[in-house]
mmCIF file of C-alpha atoms in Angstrom:
data_model
loop_
_atom_site.group_PDB
_atom_site.id
_atom_site.type_symbol
_atom_site.label_atom_id
_atom_site.label_comp_id
_atom_site.label_asym_id
_atom_site.label_seq_id
_atom_site.Cartn_x
_atom_site.Cartn_y
_atom_site.Cartn_z
ATOM 1 C CA MET J 22 161.434 -2.784 168.716
ATOM 2 C CA GLN J 23 164.796 -2.558 166.963
ATOM 3 C CA PRO J 24 167.656 -0.176 167.801
ATOM 4 C CA THR J 25 168.682 2.419 165.207
ATOM 5 C CA ALA J 26 171.507 1.518 162.825
ATOM 6 C CA PRO J 27 174.247 3.605 164.568
ATOM 7 C CA LEU J 28 173.249 2.243 167.976
ATOM 8 C CA PHE J 29 173.153 -1.306 166.619
ATOM 9 C CA ARG J 30 176.740 -0.944 165.325
ATOM 10 C CA ARG J 31 177.908 0.049 168.802
ATOM 11 C CA LEU J 32 176.041 -2.877 170.351
ATOM 12 C CA ARG J 33 177.806 -5.350 168.068
ATOM 13 C CA ARG J 34 181.216 -4.321 169.472
ATOM 14 C CA LEU J 35 180.248 -5.278 173.023
ATOM 15 C CA ALA J 36 180.890 -8.727 174.465
ATOM 16 C CA LEU J 37 178.304 -11.402 173.733
ATOM 17 C CA THR J 38 175.762 -12.388 176.324
ATOM 18 C CA THR J 39 173.823 -15.641 176.532
ATOM 19 C CA LYS J 40 170.643 -13.802 175.510
ATOM 20 C CA GLN J 41 172.094 -12.667 172.168
ATOM 21 C CA VAL J 42 172.923 -16.128 170.779
ATOM 22 C CA ASN J 43 171.174 -19.458 170.355
ATOM 23 C CA GLY J 44 171.370 -22.316 172.865
ATOM 24 C CA GLY J 45 174.679 -23.995 173.554
ATOM 25 C CA TYR J 46 176.628 -20.802 174.271
ATOM 26 C CA PHE J 47 178.097 -20.748 177.787
ATOM 27 C CA LYS J 48 180.529 -17.986 178.640
ATOM 28 C CA GLY J 49 181.822 -19.331 181.968
ATOM 29 C CA THR J 50 184.362 -17.691 184.263
ATOM 30 C CA GLY J 51 187.544 -19.396 183.079
ATOM 31 C CA SER J 52 187.994 -21.135 186.411
ATOM 32 C CA GLY J 53 187.776 -24.710 185.125
ATOM 33 C CA SER J 54 186.776 -27.758 187.111
ATOM 34 C CA MET J 55 189.046 -29.482 189.606
ATOM 35 C CA GLY J 56 187.005 -32.680 189.853
ATOM 36 C CA TRP J 57 183.459 -33.966 189.546
ATOM 37 C CA HIS J 58 180.218 -34.223 191.482
ATOM 38 C CA THR J 59 179.039 -37.521 192.919
ATOM 39 C CA LYS J 60 175.444 -38.734 192.778
ATOM 40 C CA HIS J 61 175.225 -38.309 196.572
ATOM 41 C CA GLY J 62 175.978 -34.569 196.486
ATOM 42 C CA GLY J 63 179.700 -34.774 197.235
ATOM 43 C CA TYR J 64 182.623 -33.553 195.174
ATOM 44 C CA ILE J 65 185.739 -35.552 194.286
ATOM 45 C CA ILE J 66 188.888 -33.550 193.538
ATOM 46 C CA ASP J 67 191.131 -34.920 190.792
ATOM 47 C CA PRO J 68 194.786 -34.176 191.739
ATOM 48 C CA GLU J 69 195.764 -33.980 188.054
ATOM 49 C CA LYS J 70 193.292 -31.132 187.470
ATOM 50 C CA VAL J 71 194.433 -29.010 190.434
ATOM 51 C CA ARG J 72 196.699 -26.131 189.412
ATOM 52 C CA THR J 73 200.109 -26.276 191.048
ATOM 53 C CA TYR J 74 202.840 -23.681 190.769
ATOM 54 C CA VAL J 75 206.478 -24.730 190.983
ATOM 55 C CA VAL J 76 208.794 -22.148 192.531
ATOM 56 C CA PRO J 77 212.494 -22.405 191.624
ATOM 57 C CA LYS J 78 214.703 -23.500 194.538
ATOM 58 C CA ASP J 79 217.594 -21.039 194.128
ATOM 59 C CA LEU J 80 216.312 -17.447 193.979
ATOM 60 C CA LYS J 81 219.426 -15.641 195.287
ATOM 61 C CA ASP J 82 220.522 -14.411 191.844
ATOM 62 C CA PHE J 83 216.961 -13.750 190.666
ATOM 63 C CA LYS J 84 216.687 -10.238 189.205
ATOM 64 C CA LEU J 85 212.942 -9.623 189.601
ATOM 65 C CA THR J 86 211.681 -8.371 192.954
ATOM 66 C CA PRO J 87 208.414 -9.231 194.711
ATOM 67 C CA PHE J 88 205.563 -6.722 194.797
ATOM 68 C CA VAL J 89 205.834 -6.392 198.584
ATOM 69 C CA THR J 90 209.180 -6.213 200.297
ATOM 70 C CA LYS J 91 209.977 -8.924 202.815
ATOM 71 C CA ASN J 92 211.835 -6.422 205.036
ATOM 72 C CA MET J 93 208.780 -4.340 205.983
ATOM 73 C CA GLU J 94 207.729 -4.350 209.611
ATOM 74 C CA PRO J 95 203.987 -4.571 210.331
ATOM 75 C CA LEU J 96 202.505 -1.218 211.351
ATOM 76 C CA LYS J 97 200.332 -0.979 214.434
ATOM 77 C CA GLY J 98 197.864 1.823 215.130
ATOM 78 C CA ASP J 99 198.284 4.223 218.032
ATOM 79 C CA PHE J 100 194.985 4.338 219.919
ATOM 80 C CA GLU J 101 196.136 5.212 223.426
ATOM 81 C CA GLY J 102 193.480 6.852 225.570
ATOM 82 C CA ASP J 103 190.620 5.809 223.301
ATOM 83 C CA PRO J 104 188.551 3.000 224.855
ATOM 84 C CA LYS J 105 187.021 1.991 221.509
ATOM 85 C CA GLY J 106 190.393 1.767 219.760
ATOM 86 C CA GLY J 107 190.423 2.157 215.990
ATOM 87 C CA LEU J 108 186.653 1.735 215.684
ATOM 88 C CA SER J 109 185.782 5.002 217.363
ATOM 89 C CA GLY J 110 183.479 7.223 215.301
ATOM 90 C CA GLU J 111 184.723 10.335 217.068
ATOM 91 C CA ARG J 112 188.310 9.480 216.140
ATOM 92 C CA TYR J 113 187.307 8.954 212.513
ATOM 93 C CA LEU J 114 185.524 12.315 212.325
ATOM 94 C CA GLU J 115 188.489 14.078 213.960
ATOM 95 C CA ARG J 116 190.860 12.678 211.364
ATOM 96 C CA TRP J 117 188.482 13.446 208.500
ATOM 97 C CA LYS J 118 188.194 17.084 209.584
ATOM 98 C CA ARG J 119 191.965 17.324 209.991
ATOM 99 C CA GLU J 120 192.642 15.995 206.490
ATOM 100 C CA ASN J 121 189.707 17.489 204.556
ATOM 101 C CA GLY J 122 188.818 20.638 206.463
ATOM 102 C CA THR J 123 185.496 21.425 208.064
ATOM 103 C CA ASP J 124 182.259 21.475 206.071
#
């Protein structure tokens, strides 16, 4: 069974899969190998293949900012009087009704 000509044109624009081409096509994930497997089932990591990122030492005059500010204090939930804490189903339903209205 073959697809119609207009449908076939749309199919050609999609990314290739391993079922559409002959043997020898391997898409992969782009992760790359960091070493090799041994015959005993182990794995040896090659330090030259491991990705390392070098951060500049002096970042005081750096104009770009990080995605998350370093000055933010961690927030803690207020669950006083609730023995189950933040995992209480009743508390969840209360908040849902408050924010979305009753059904």
